[in-house]
PDB file of C-alpha atoms in Angstrom:
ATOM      1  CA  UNK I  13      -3.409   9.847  -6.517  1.00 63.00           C
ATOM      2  CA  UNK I  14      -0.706   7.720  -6.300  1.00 83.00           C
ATOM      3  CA  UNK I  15      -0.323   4.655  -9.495  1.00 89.00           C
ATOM      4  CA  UNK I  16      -3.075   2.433  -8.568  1.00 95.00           C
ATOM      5  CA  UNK I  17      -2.869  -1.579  -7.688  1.00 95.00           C
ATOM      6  CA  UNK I  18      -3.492  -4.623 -10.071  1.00 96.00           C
ATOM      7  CA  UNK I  19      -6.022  -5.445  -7.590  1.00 96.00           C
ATOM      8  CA  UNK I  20      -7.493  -2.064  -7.873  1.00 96.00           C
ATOM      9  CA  UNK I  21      -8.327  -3.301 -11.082  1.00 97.00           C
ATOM     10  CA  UNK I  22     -11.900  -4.562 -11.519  1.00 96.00           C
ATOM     11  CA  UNK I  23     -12.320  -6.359 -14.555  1.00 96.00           C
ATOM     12  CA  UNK I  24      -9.840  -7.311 -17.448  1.00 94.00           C
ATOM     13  CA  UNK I  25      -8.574  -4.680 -20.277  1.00 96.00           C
ATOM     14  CA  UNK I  26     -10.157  -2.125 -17.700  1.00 98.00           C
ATOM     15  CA  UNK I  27      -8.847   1.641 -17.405  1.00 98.00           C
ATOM     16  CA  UNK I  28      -8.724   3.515 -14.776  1.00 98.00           C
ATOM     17  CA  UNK I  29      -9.441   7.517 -15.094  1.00 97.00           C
ATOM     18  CA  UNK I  30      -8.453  10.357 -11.796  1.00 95.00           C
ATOM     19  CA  UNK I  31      -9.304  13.782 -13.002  1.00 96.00           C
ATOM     20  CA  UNK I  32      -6.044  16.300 -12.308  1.00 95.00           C
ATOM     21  CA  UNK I  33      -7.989  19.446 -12.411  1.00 95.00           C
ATOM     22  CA  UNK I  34     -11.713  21.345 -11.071  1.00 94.00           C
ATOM     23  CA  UNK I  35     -13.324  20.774 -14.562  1.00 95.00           C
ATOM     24  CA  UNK I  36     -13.338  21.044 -18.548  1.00 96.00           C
ATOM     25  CA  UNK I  37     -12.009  23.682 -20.035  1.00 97.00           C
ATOM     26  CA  UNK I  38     -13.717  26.019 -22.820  1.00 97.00           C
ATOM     27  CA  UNK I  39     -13.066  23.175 -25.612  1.00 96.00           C
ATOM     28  CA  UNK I  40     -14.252  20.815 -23.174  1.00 94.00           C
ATOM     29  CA  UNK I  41     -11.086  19.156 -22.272  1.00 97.00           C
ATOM     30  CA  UNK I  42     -10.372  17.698 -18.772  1.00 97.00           C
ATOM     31  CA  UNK I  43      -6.296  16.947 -17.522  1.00 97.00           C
ATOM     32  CA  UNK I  44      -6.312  13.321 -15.831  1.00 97.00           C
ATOM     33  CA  UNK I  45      -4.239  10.206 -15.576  1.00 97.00           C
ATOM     34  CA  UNK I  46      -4.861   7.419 -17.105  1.00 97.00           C
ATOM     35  CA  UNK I  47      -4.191   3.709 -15.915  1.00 98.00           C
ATOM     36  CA  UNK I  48      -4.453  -0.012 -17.454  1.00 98.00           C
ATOM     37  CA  UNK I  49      -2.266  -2.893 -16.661  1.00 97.00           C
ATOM     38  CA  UNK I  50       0.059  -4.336 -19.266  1.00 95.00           C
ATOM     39  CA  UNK I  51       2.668  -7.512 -19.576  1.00 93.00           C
ATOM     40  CA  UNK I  52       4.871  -4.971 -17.244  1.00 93.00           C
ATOM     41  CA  UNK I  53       2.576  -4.033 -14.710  1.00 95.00           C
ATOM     42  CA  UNK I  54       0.057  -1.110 -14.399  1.00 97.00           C
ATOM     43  CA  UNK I  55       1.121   1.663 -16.755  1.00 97.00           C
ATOM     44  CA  UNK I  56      -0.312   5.721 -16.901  1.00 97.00           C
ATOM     45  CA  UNK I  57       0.105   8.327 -18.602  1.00 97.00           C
ATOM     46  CA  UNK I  58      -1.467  12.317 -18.157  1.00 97.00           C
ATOM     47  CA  UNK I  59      -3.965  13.143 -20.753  1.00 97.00           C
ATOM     48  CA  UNK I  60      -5.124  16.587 -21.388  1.00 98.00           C
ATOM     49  CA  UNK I  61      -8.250  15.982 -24.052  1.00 97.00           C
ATOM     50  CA  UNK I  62     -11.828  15.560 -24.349  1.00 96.00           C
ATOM     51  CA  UNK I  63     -12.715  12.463 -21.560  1.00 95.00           C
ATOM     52  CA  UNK I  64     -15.636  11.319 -23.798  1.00 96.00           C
ATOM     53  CA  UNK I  65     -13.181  10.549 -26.800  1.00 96.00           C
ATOM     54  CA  UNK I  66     -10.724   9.226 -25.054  1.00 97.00           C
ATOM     55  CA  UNK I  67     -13.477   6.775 -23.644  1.00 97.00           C
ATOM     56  CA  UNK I  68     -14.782   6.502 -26.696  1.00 97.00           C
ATOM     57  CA  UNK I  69     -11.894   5.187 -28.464  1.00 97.00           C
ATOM     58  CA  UNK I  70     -10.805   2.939 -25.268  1.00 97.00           C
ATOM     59  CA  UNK I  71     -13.912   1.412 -25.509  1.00 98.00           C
ATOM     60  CA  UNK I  72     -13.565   1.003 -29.479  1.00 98.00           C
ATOM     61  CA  UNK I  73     -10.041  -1.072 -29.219  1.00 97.00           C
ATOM     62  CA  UNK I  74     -12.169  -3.449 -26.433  1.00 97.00           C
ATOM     63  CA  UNK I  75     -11.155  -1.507 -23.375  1.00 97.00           C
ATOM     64  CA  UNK I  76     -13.570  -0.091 -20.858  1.00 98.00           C
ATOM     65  CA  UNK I  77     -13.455   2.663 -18.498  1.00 98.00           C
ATOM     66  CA  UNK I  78     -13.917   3.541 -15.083  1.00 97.00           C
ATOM     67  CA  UNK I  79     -13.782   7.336 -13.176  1.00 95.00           C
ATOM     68  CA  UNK I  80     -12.502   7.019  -9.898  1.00 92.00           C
ATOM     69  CA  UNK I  81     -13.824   9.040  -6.992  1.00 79.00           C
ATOM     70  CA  UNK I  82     -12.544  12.927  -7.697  1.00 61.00           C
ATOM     71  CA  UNK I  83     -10.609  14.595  -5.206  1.00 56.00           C
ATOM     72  CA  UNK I  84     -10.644  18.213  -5.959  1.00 51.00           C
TER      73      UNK I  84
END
């Protein structure tokens, strides 16, 4: 995927999740980018953790989250 549009963007403080790989591995980790727009634009970073605490806390600091379409 290439870095998503602020108009991909649905809702304010929203983040965008594209999982990298075919699926969770035995500790129940996933590899995907995350995206969220910022004074400088949309920023990402690759995260290779557990999806459901890295919602978790995005949705703690007032975030939310959103899984785009999977490709693999």
């Amino acid at each position: 995927m290439s870095m998503p549009r602020p108009t991909d963007f649905q809702i304010p403080r929203e983040h965008l999740v594209q999982f990298l790989d075919d699926g969770p591995d035995r500790m129940g980790r996933r590899q995907f980018a995350g995206y969220w727009i910022d004074h400088d634009g949309v920023r990402g970073q690759v995260w290779h953790t557990d999806p459901i605490t890295w919602t978790t806390r995005t949705e703690r600091e007032g975030g939310t989250v959103r899984i785009l379409e999977e490709t693999r």
